[in-house]
PDB file of C-alpha atoms in Angstrom:
ATOM      1  CA  ASP A   1       0.000   0.000   0.000  1.00 63.00           C
ATOM      2  CA  ALA A   2       1.167   3.512  -0.771  1.00 61.00           C
ATOM      3  CA  MET A   3       1.978   5.274   2.425  1.00 93.00           C
ATOM      4  CA  VAL A   4       4.016   7.686   4.505  1.00 97.00           C
ATOM      5  CA  ILE A   5       6.547   6.011   6.796  1.00 96.00           C
ATOM      6  CA  GLN A   6       8.332   7.645   9.683  1.00 96.00           C
ATOM      7  CA  ASN A   7      11.341   6.228  11.449  1.00 91.00           C
ATOM      8  CA  PRO A   8      11.929   5.732  14.234  1.00 92.00           C
ATOM      9  CA  ARG A   9       8.537   5.761  15.974  1.00 94.00           C
ATOM     10  CA  TYR A  10      10.181   6.712  19.259  1.00 96.00           C
ATOM     11  CA  GLN A  11      13.414   8.652  19.638  1.00 96.00           C
ATOM     12  CA  VAL A  12      15.232   9.616  22.798  1.00 96.00           C
ATOM     13  CA  THR A  13      18.065  12.106  22.733  1.00 95.00           C
ATOM     14  CA  GLN A  14      20.027  14.186  25.199  1.00 95.00           C
ATOM     15  CA  PHE A  15      19.667  17.894  25.749  1.00 95.00           C
ATOM     16  CA  GLY A  16      21.747  19.632  23.083  1.00 95.00           C
ATOM     17  CA  LYS A  17      22.586  16.482  21.103  1.00 96.00           C
ATOM     18  CA  PRO A  18      21.635  16.718  17.413  1.00 96.00           C
ATOM     19  CA  VAL A  19      18.932  14.376  16.215  1.00 97.00           C
ATOM     20  CA  THR A  20      17.518  13.486  12.795  1.00 97.00           C
ATOM     21  CA  LEU A  21      14.047  12.179  12.086  1.00 97.00           C
ATOM     22  CA  SER A  22      13.227  10.602   8.754  1.00 97.00           C
ATOM     23  CA  CYS A  23      10.184  10.313   6.537  1.00 97.00           C
ATOM     24  CA  SER A  24       9.658   8.388   3.331  1.00 97.00           C
ATOM     25  CA  GLN A  25       6.692   8.183   0.980  1.00 97.00           C
ATOM     26  CA  THR A  26       5.568   5.864  -1.778  1.00 95.00           C
ATOM     27  CA  LEU A  27       2.781   8.163  -2.965  1.00 94.00           C
ATOM     28  CA  ASN A  28       5.045  10.120  -5.330  1.00 94.00           C
ATOM     29  CA  HIS A  29       3.588  13.337  -3.958  1.00 95.00           C
ATOM     30  CA  ASN A  30       5.191  16.680  -4.778  1.00 95.00           C
ATOM     31  CA  VAL A  31       4.789  18.228  -1.343  1.00 95.00           C
ATOM     32  CA  MET A  32       6.209  17.027   1.959  1.00 97.00           C
ATOM     33  CA  TYR A  33       5.492  18.673   5.301  1.00 97.00           C
ATOM     34  CA  TRP A  34       6.825  18.533   8.837  1.00 97.00           C
ATOM     35  CA  TYR A  35       4.578  19.275  11.796  1.00 97.00           C
ATOM     36  CA  GLN A  36       5.246  19.480  15.527  1.00 98.00           C
ATOM     37  CA  GLN A  37       2.441  18.319  17.805  1.00 97.00           C
ATOM     38  CA  LYS A  38       2.572  18.789  21.555  1.00 96.00           C
ATOM     39  CA  SER A  39       0.293  17.024  23.976  1.00 92.00           C
ATOM     40  CA  SER A  40      -3.400  17.893  23.609  1.00 90.00           C
ATOM     41  CA  GLN A  41      -2.675  20.397  20.852  1.00 94.00           C
ATOM     42  CA  ALA A  42      -3.231  20.556  17.112  1.00 95.00           C
ATOM     43  CA  PRO A  43      -0.262  19.984  14.808  1.00 96.00           C
ATOM     44  CA  LYS A  44       1.837  23.056  14.060  1.00 96.00           C
ATOM     45  CA  LEU A  45       3.440  23.383  10.630  1.00 96.00           C
ATOM     46  CA  LEU A  46       7.216  23.817  10.754  1.00 97.00           C
ATOM     47  CA  PHE A  47       8.022  23.863   7.019  1.00 95.00           C
ATOM     48  CA  HIS A  48       7.294  22.163   3.740  1.00 95.00           C
ATOM     49  CA  TYR A  49       8.945  21.298   0.455  1.00 96.00           C
ATOM     50  CA  TYR A  50       7.247  21.695  -2.895  1.00 95.00           C
ATOM     51  CA  ASP A  51       9.536  19.517  -4.956  1.00 94.00           C
ATOM     52  CA  LYS A  52      12.934  20.988  -4.051  1.00 94.00           C
ATOM     53  CA  ASP A  53      11.615  24.386  -3.007  1.00 95.00           C
ATOM     54  CA  PHE A  54      11.878  24.831   0.744  1.00 95.00           C
ATOM     55  CA  ASN A  55       9.233  26.909   2.565  1.00 94.00           C
ATOM     56  CA  ASN A  56       9.882  27.788   6.168  1.00 94.00           C
ATOM     57  CA  GLU A  57       7.165  29.034   8.502  1.00 94.00           C
ATOM     58  CA  ALA A  58       7.968  32.433   9.980  1.00 93.00           C
ATOM     59  CA  ASP A  59       7.883  31.236  13.579  1.00 93.00           C
ATOM     60  CA  THR A  60       9.875  28.018  13.126  1.00 96.00           C
ATOM     61  CA  PRO A  61      12.998  28.219  15.305  1.00 94.00           C
ATOM     62  CA  ASP A  62      16.384  28.232  13.568  1.00 94.00           C
ATOM     63  CA  ASN A  63      17.183  25.097  15.539  1.00 95.00           C
ATOM     64  CA  PHE A  64      14.997  23.157  13.105  1.00 97.00           C
ATOM     65  CA  GLN A  65      16.295  22.321   9.639  1.00 96.00           C
ATOM     66  CA  SER A  66      15.118  20.043   6.871  1.00 97.00           C
ATOM     67  CA  ARG A  67      16.528  18.213   3.872  1.00 96.00           C
ATOM     68  CA  ARG A  68      14.823  16.574   0.925  1.00 97.00           C
ATOM     69  CA  PRO A  69      17.425  14.685  -1.100  1.00 96.00           C
ATOM     70  CA  ASN A  70      14.858  13.173  -3.475  1.00 95.00           C
ATOM     71  CA  THR A  71      11.099  12.882  -4.018  1.00 95.00           C
ATOM     72  CA  SER A  72      10.696  10.002  -1.604  1.00 96.00           C
ATOM     73  CA  PHE A  73      12.632  11.132   1.452  1.00 97.00           C
ATOM     74  CA  CYS A  74      12.569  14.089   3.778  1.00 97.00           C
ATOM     75  CA  PHE A  75      14.519  14.630   7.009  1.00 97.00           C
ATOM     76  CA  LEU A  76      14.013  16.825  10.031  1.00 97.00           C
ATOM     77  CA  ASP A  77      17.203  17.871  11.808  1.00 97.00           C
ATOM     78  CA  ILE A  78      17.113  19.395  15.258  1.00 97.00           C
ATOM     79  CA  ARG A  79      20.539  20.880  15.827  1.00 96.00           C
ATOM     80  CA  SER A  80      20.486  21.414  19.588  1.00 95.00           C
ATOM     81  CA  PRO A  81      17.321  20.004  21.111  1.00 96.00           C
ATOM     82  CA  GLY A  82      15.942  21.692  24.184  1.00 95.00           C
ATOM     83  CA  LEU A  83      13.427  20.323  26.658  1.00 94.00           C
ATOM     84  CA  GLY A  84      10.714  22.305  24.909  1.00 95.00           C
ATOM     85  CA  ASP A  85      11.291  20.353  21.706  1.00 97.00           C
ATOM     86  CA  ALA A  86       9.899  17.153  23.188  1.00 97.00           C
ATOM     87  CA  ALA A  87       6.852  16.416  21.044  1.00 97.00           C
ATOM     88  CA  MET A  88       5.346  14.220  18.368  1.00 97.00           C
ATOM     89  CA  TYR A  89       6.735  15.066  14.931  1.00 98.00           C
ATOM     90  CA  LEU A  90       4.449  14.311  12.021  1.00 97.00           C
ATOM     91  CA  CYS A  91       5.388  14.050   8.375  1.00 97.00           C
ATOM     92  CA  ALA A  92       2.707  14.519   5.724  1.00 96.00           C
ATOM     93  CA  THR A  93       2.508  14.584   1.942  1.00 96.00           C
ATOM     94  CA  SER A  94       0.135  15.901  -0.689  1.00 94.00           C
ATOM     95  CA  TYR A  95       0.104  15.974  -4.477  1.00 93.00           C
ATOM     96  CA  ARG A  96      -0.320  19.749  -4.431  1.00 89.00           C
ATOM     97  CA  VAL A  97      -0.583  22.352  -1.690  1.00 87.00           C
ATOM     98  CA  SER A  98      -4.261  22.749  -0.624  1.00 80.00           C
ATOM     99  CA  GLN A  99      -5.098  19.113  -1.362  1.00 87.00           C
ATOM    100  CA  PRO A 100      -5.698  16.689   1.519  1.00 89.00           C
ATOM    101  CA  GLN A 101      -2.526  15.619   3.242  1.00 93.00           C
ATOM    102  CA  HIS A 102      -1.559  12.050   4.046  1.00 95.00           C
ATOM    103  CA  PHE A 103       0.126  11.661   7.416  1.00 96.00           C
ATOM    104  CA  GLY A 104       2.650   9.230   8.790  1.00 96.00           C
ATOM    105  CA  ASP A 105       2.242   7.806  12.287  1.00 95.00           C
ATOM    106  CA  GLY A 106       4.789  10.220  13.705  1.00 96.00           C
ATOM    107  CA  THR A 107       7.972  10.077  15.729  1.00 97.00           C
ATOM    108  CA  ARG A 108       7.656  10.788  19.441  1.00 96.00           C
ATOM    109  CA  LEU A 109      10.780  12.632  20.562  1.00 97.00           C
ATOM    110  CA  SER A 110      11.880  12.660  24.182  1.00 96.00           C
ATOM    111  CA  ILE A 111      14.694  14.842  25.539  1.00 95.00           C
ATOM    112  CA  LEU A 112      16.707  13.739  28.566  1.00 92.00           C
TER     113      LEU A 112
ATOM    114  CA  ALA B   1      -8.468  36.179   8.502  1.00 74.00           C
ATOM    115  CA  GLN B   2      -8.955  32.445   8.519  1.00 83.00           C
ATOM    116  CA  SER B   3      -9.807  30.481  11.631  1.00 90.00           C
ATOM    117  CA  VAL B   4     -11.534  27.356  12.863  1.00 95.00           C
ATOM    118  CA  THR B   5     -13.396  26.911  16.120  1.00 96.00           C
ATOM    119  CA  GLN B   6     -14.372  23.522  17.457  1.00 97.00           C
ATOM    120  CA  LEU B   7     -17.092  24.283  19.916  1.00 96.00           C
ATOM    121  CA  ASP B   8     -16.523  21.331  22.254  1.00 96.00           C
ATOM    122  CA  SER B   9     -13.168  20.193  23.622  1.00 96.00           C
ATOM    123  CA  HIS B  10     -14.675  16.925  24.914  1.00 97.00           C
ATOM    124  CA  VAL B  11     -17.729  14.972  23.812  1.00 98.00           C
ATOM    125  CA  SER B  12     -18.913  11.816  25.554  1.00 98.00           C
ATOM    126  CA  VAL B  13     -21.516   9.478  24.068  1.00 98.00           C
ATOM    127  CA  SER B  14     -22.726   5.959  24.704  1.00 98.00           C
ATOM    128  CA  GLU B  15     -22.031   3.251  22.175  1.00 97.00           C
ATOM    129  CA  GLY B  16     -24.838   3.078  19.624  1.00 97.00           C
ATOM    130  CA  THR B  17     -25.974   6.696  20.107  1.00 98.00           C
ATOM    131  CA  PRO B  18     -25.470   9.556  17.610  1.00 98.00           C
ATOM    132  CA  VAL B  19     -22.322  11.640  17.466  1.00 98.00           C
ATOM    133  CA  LEU B  20     -22.215  15.385  16.793  1.00 98.00           C
ATOM    134  CA  LEU B  21     -18.901  17.265  16.717  1.00 98.00           C
ATOM    135  CA  ARG B  22     -19.317  20.949  16.018  1.00 98.00           C
ATOM    136  CA  CYS B  23     -17.082  23.164  13.903  1.00 97.00           C
ATOM    137  CA  ASN B  24     -17.383  26.783  12.791  1.00 96.00           C
ATOM    138  CA  TYR B  25     -14.975  28.465  10.411  1.00 93.00           C
ATOM    139  CA  SER B  26     -14.040  31.888   9.190  1.00 90.00           C
ATOM    140  CA  SER B  27     -12.438  32.395   5.801  1.00 80.00           C
ATOM    141  CA  SER B  28     -12.181  35.307   3.404  1.00 73.00           C
ATOM    142  CA  TYR B  29     -11.550  32.953   0.515  1.00 71.00           C
ATOM    143  CA  SER B  30     -13.497  29.989  -0.763  1.00 73.00           C
ATOM    144  CA  PRO B  31     -12.141  27.342   1.545  1.00 82.00           C
ATOM    145  CA  SER B  32     -11.842  23.619   1.446  1.00 89.00           C
ATOM    146  CA  LEU B  33     -12.859  21.968   4.694  1.00 93.00           C
ATOM    147  CA  PHE B  34     -11.651  18.661   6.095  1.00 95.00           C
ATOM    148  CA  TRP B  35     -12.199  16.503   9.133  1.00 97.00           C
ATOM    149  CA  TYR B  36      -9.279  14.419  10.377  1.00 97.00           C
ATOM    150  CA  VAL B  37      -9.242  11.767  13.111  1.00 97.00           C
ATOM    151  CA  GLN B  38      -6.235  10.915  15.264  1.00 97.00           C
ATOM    152  CA  HIS B  39      -6.073   7.801  17.402  1.00 95.00           C
ATOM    153  CA  PRO B  40      -3.544   7.674  20.264  1.00 92.00           C
ATOM    154  CA  ASN B  41       0.074   7.619  19.081  1.00 88.00           C
ATOM    155  CA  LYS B  42      -1.011   7.651  15.453  1.00 91.00           C
ATOM    156  CA  GLY B  43      -0.948  10.140  12.623  1.00 93.00           C
ATOM    157  CA  LEU B  44      -3.970  11.966  11.287  1.00 95.00           C
ATOM    158  CA  GLN B  45      -6.374  10.162   8.991  1.00 96.00           C
ATOM    159  CA  LEU B  46      -8.660  12.019   6.600  1.00 95.00           C
ATOM    160  CA  LEU B  47     -12.315  11.314   7.387  1.00 97.00           C
ATOM    161  CA  LEU B  48     -13.912  13.486   4.738  1.00 95.00           C
ATOM    162  CA  LYS B  49     -13.477  16.661   2.701  1.00 93.00           C
ATOM    163  CA  TYR B  50     -15.595  19.449   1.282  1.00 91.00           C
ATOM    164  CA  THR B  51     -14.269  21.173  -1.826  1.00 83.00           C
ATOM    165  CA  SER B  52     -17.250  23.207  -3.151  1.00 76.00           C
ATOM    166  CA  ALA B  53     -19.205  20.308  -4.595  1.00 75.00           C
ATOM    167  CA  ALA B  54     -22.100  18.683  -2.712  1.00 83.00           C
ATOM    168  CA  THR B  55     -22.759  20.317   0.647  1.00 87.00           C
ATOM    169  CA  LEU B  56     -23.454  16.986   2.358  1.00 93.00           C
ATOM    170  CA  VAL B  57     -20.231  15.040   2.393  1.00 94.00           C
ATOM    171  CA  LYS B  58     -19.953  11.363   3.245  1.00 95.00           C
ATOM    172  CA  GLY B  59     -16.740  10.020   4.651  1.00 95.00           C
ATOM    173  CA  ILE B  60     -15.234   6.842   5.948  1.00 95.00           C
ATOM    174  CA  ASN B  61     -16.514   4.755   8.870  1.00 95.00           C
ATOM    175  CA  GLY B  62     -20.077   6.102   8.578  1.00 96.00           C
ATOM    176  CA  PHE B  63     -19.215   9.751   9.253  1.00 97.00           C
ATOM    177  CA  GLU B  64     -20.686  12.634   7.322  1.00 97.00           C
ATOM    178  CA  ALA B  65     -20.619  16.420   7.498  1.00 97.00           C
ATOM    179  CA  GLU B  66     -22.766  19.190   6.100  1.00 94.00           C
ATOM    180  CA  PHE B  67     -21.317  22.453   4.816  1.00 92.00           C
ATOM    181  CA  LYS B  68     -23.621  25.360   5.717  1.00 92.00           C
ATOM    182  CA  LYS B  69     -22.287  28.593   4.286  1.00 88.00           C
ATOM    183  CA  SER B  70     -24.963  30.757   5.923  1.00 90.00           C
ATOM    184  CA  GLU B  71     -23.966  29.436   9.346  1.00 92.00           C
ATOM    185  CA  THR B  72     -20.232  29.053   8.500  1.00 92.00           C
ATOM    186  CA  SER B  73     -20.439  25.578   9.970  1.00 95.00           C
ATOM    187  CA  PHE B  74     -19.149  22.143   9.063  1.00 96.00           C
ATOM    188  CA  HIS B  75     -20.401  19.816  11.788  1.00 97.00           C
ATOM    189  CA  LEU B  76     -19.424  16.140  11.821  1.00 98.00           C
ATOM    190  CA  THR B  77     -22.059  13.510  12.541  1.00 98.00           C
ATOM    191  CA  LYS B  78     -22.446   9.758  12.804  1.00 98.00           C
ATOM    192  CA  PRO B  79     -25.749   7.983  13.473  1.00 97.00           C
ATOM    193  CA  SER B  80     -24.361   5.339  15.819  1.00 97.00           C
ATOM    194  CA  ALA B  81     -21.087   5.537  17.744  1.00 98.00           C
ATOM    195  CA  HIS B  82     -18.747   2.583  17.967  1.00 97.00           C
ATOM    196  CA  MET B  83     -16.099   2.031  20.609  1.00 97.00           C
ATOM    197  CA  SER B  84     -13.411   2.326  17.933  1.00 96.00           C
ATOM    198  CA  ASP B  85     -14.545   5.913  17.228  1.00 97.00           C
ATOM    199  CA  ALA B  86     -12.944   7.100  20.470  1.00 97.00           C
ATOM    200  CA  ALA B  87     -10.193   9.463  19.296  1.00 97.00           C
ATOM    201  CA  GLU B  88      -9.244  13.106  18.725  1.00 97.00           C
ATOM    202  CA  TYR B  89     -11.024  14.864  15.870  1.00 98.00           C
ATOM    203  CA  PHE B  90      -9.729  17.937  14.070  1.00 98.00           C
ATOM    204  CA  CYS B  91     -11.719  20.263  11.855  1.00 97.00           C
ATOM    205  CA  VAL B  92      -9.466  21.904   9.271  1.00 95.00           C
ATOM    206  CA  VAL B  93      -9.986  24.826   6.902  1.00 92.00           C
ATOM    207  CA  VAL B  94      -7.768  25.273   3.877  1.00 88.00           C
ATOM    208  CA  PRO B  95      -7.991  28.779   2.375  1.00 83.00           C
ATOM    209  CA  SER B  96      -7.638  28.775  -1.381  1.00 78.00           C
ATOM    210  CA  ASN B  97      -5.067  31.593  -1.313  1.00 75.00           C
ATOM    211  CA  THR B  98      -2.495  29.774   0.858  1.00 78.00           C
ATOM    212  CA  GLY B  99      -3.328  26.091   0.713  1.00 81.00           C
ATOM    213  CA  LYS B 100      -2.130  25.678   4.308  1.00 87.00           C
ATOM    214  CA  LEU B 101      -4.080  23.638   6.828  1.00 91.00           C
ATOM    215  CA  ILE B 102      -5.575  25.679   9.639  1.00 92.00           C
ATOM    216  CA  PHE B 103      -6.529  23.370  12.484  1.00 95.00           C
ATOM    217  CA  GLY B 104      -9.221  23.684  15.070  1.00 96.00           C
ATOM    218  CA  GLN B 105      -8.288  22.973  18.661  1.00 96.00           C
ATOM    219  CA  GLY B 106      -9.523  19.401  18.464  1.00 97.00           C
ATOM    220  CA  THR B 107     -12.396  17.524  20.086  1.00 98.00           C
ATOM    221  CA  THR B 108     -11.813  14.416  22.153  1.00 97.00           C
ATOM    222  CA  LEU B 109     -14.578  11.884  21.575  1.00 98.00           C
ATOM    223  CA  GLN B 110     -15.180   9.402  24.375  1.00 98.00           C
ATOM    224  CA  VAL B 111     -17.441   6.414  23.717  1.00 98.00           C
ATOM    225  CA  LYS B 112     -18.860   4.642  26.737  1.00 97.00           C
ATOM    226  CA  PRO B 113     -19.962   1.005  26.637  1.00 95.00           C
TER     227      PRO B 113
END
């Protein structure tokens, strides 16, 4: 089945230690998104790629970076995680912006 | 300005009884409207979408929603709740000028046996 896959499902890192989360898709969608979701809150868009064009949200901290080496893969890099970065990180894809997005099951990030 | 308000943060129903989750929106542009469901430790799954076609939209798992422009509402309903419906539900508006998802605050649906 075509889908969005996030690895790992659970990630633990230390305060200040860089961490990378990965997302892959078999849908061949043009757009890939990264969201941060904290407990009992709605997802918050961090950035998205339309093909290779990177679009950062204005309030996304500089600590968060992303890479999309090809159509299928997208990575979220957190350069120096703080305690406030503990959250669920969701990857999503869509064929075009404004069309329904397909979500992965997320990576839950814990900071020690 | 675009916004979404889910009128109830928690809804509790008994299994087999109807479900109503309320959503009001504000959008200056012709929006698309979606409902997503999120089960614990899972991603979001699209339940249904309105994109300016029929105002009564049928989705998966027996859910449906009616777009009422005069009331700026897009309430989600289901005739008979099942235990597996217990989850978080998000109403989402997508303005045509940005294409970005604007989420409501979410409604937690509890289904009692």
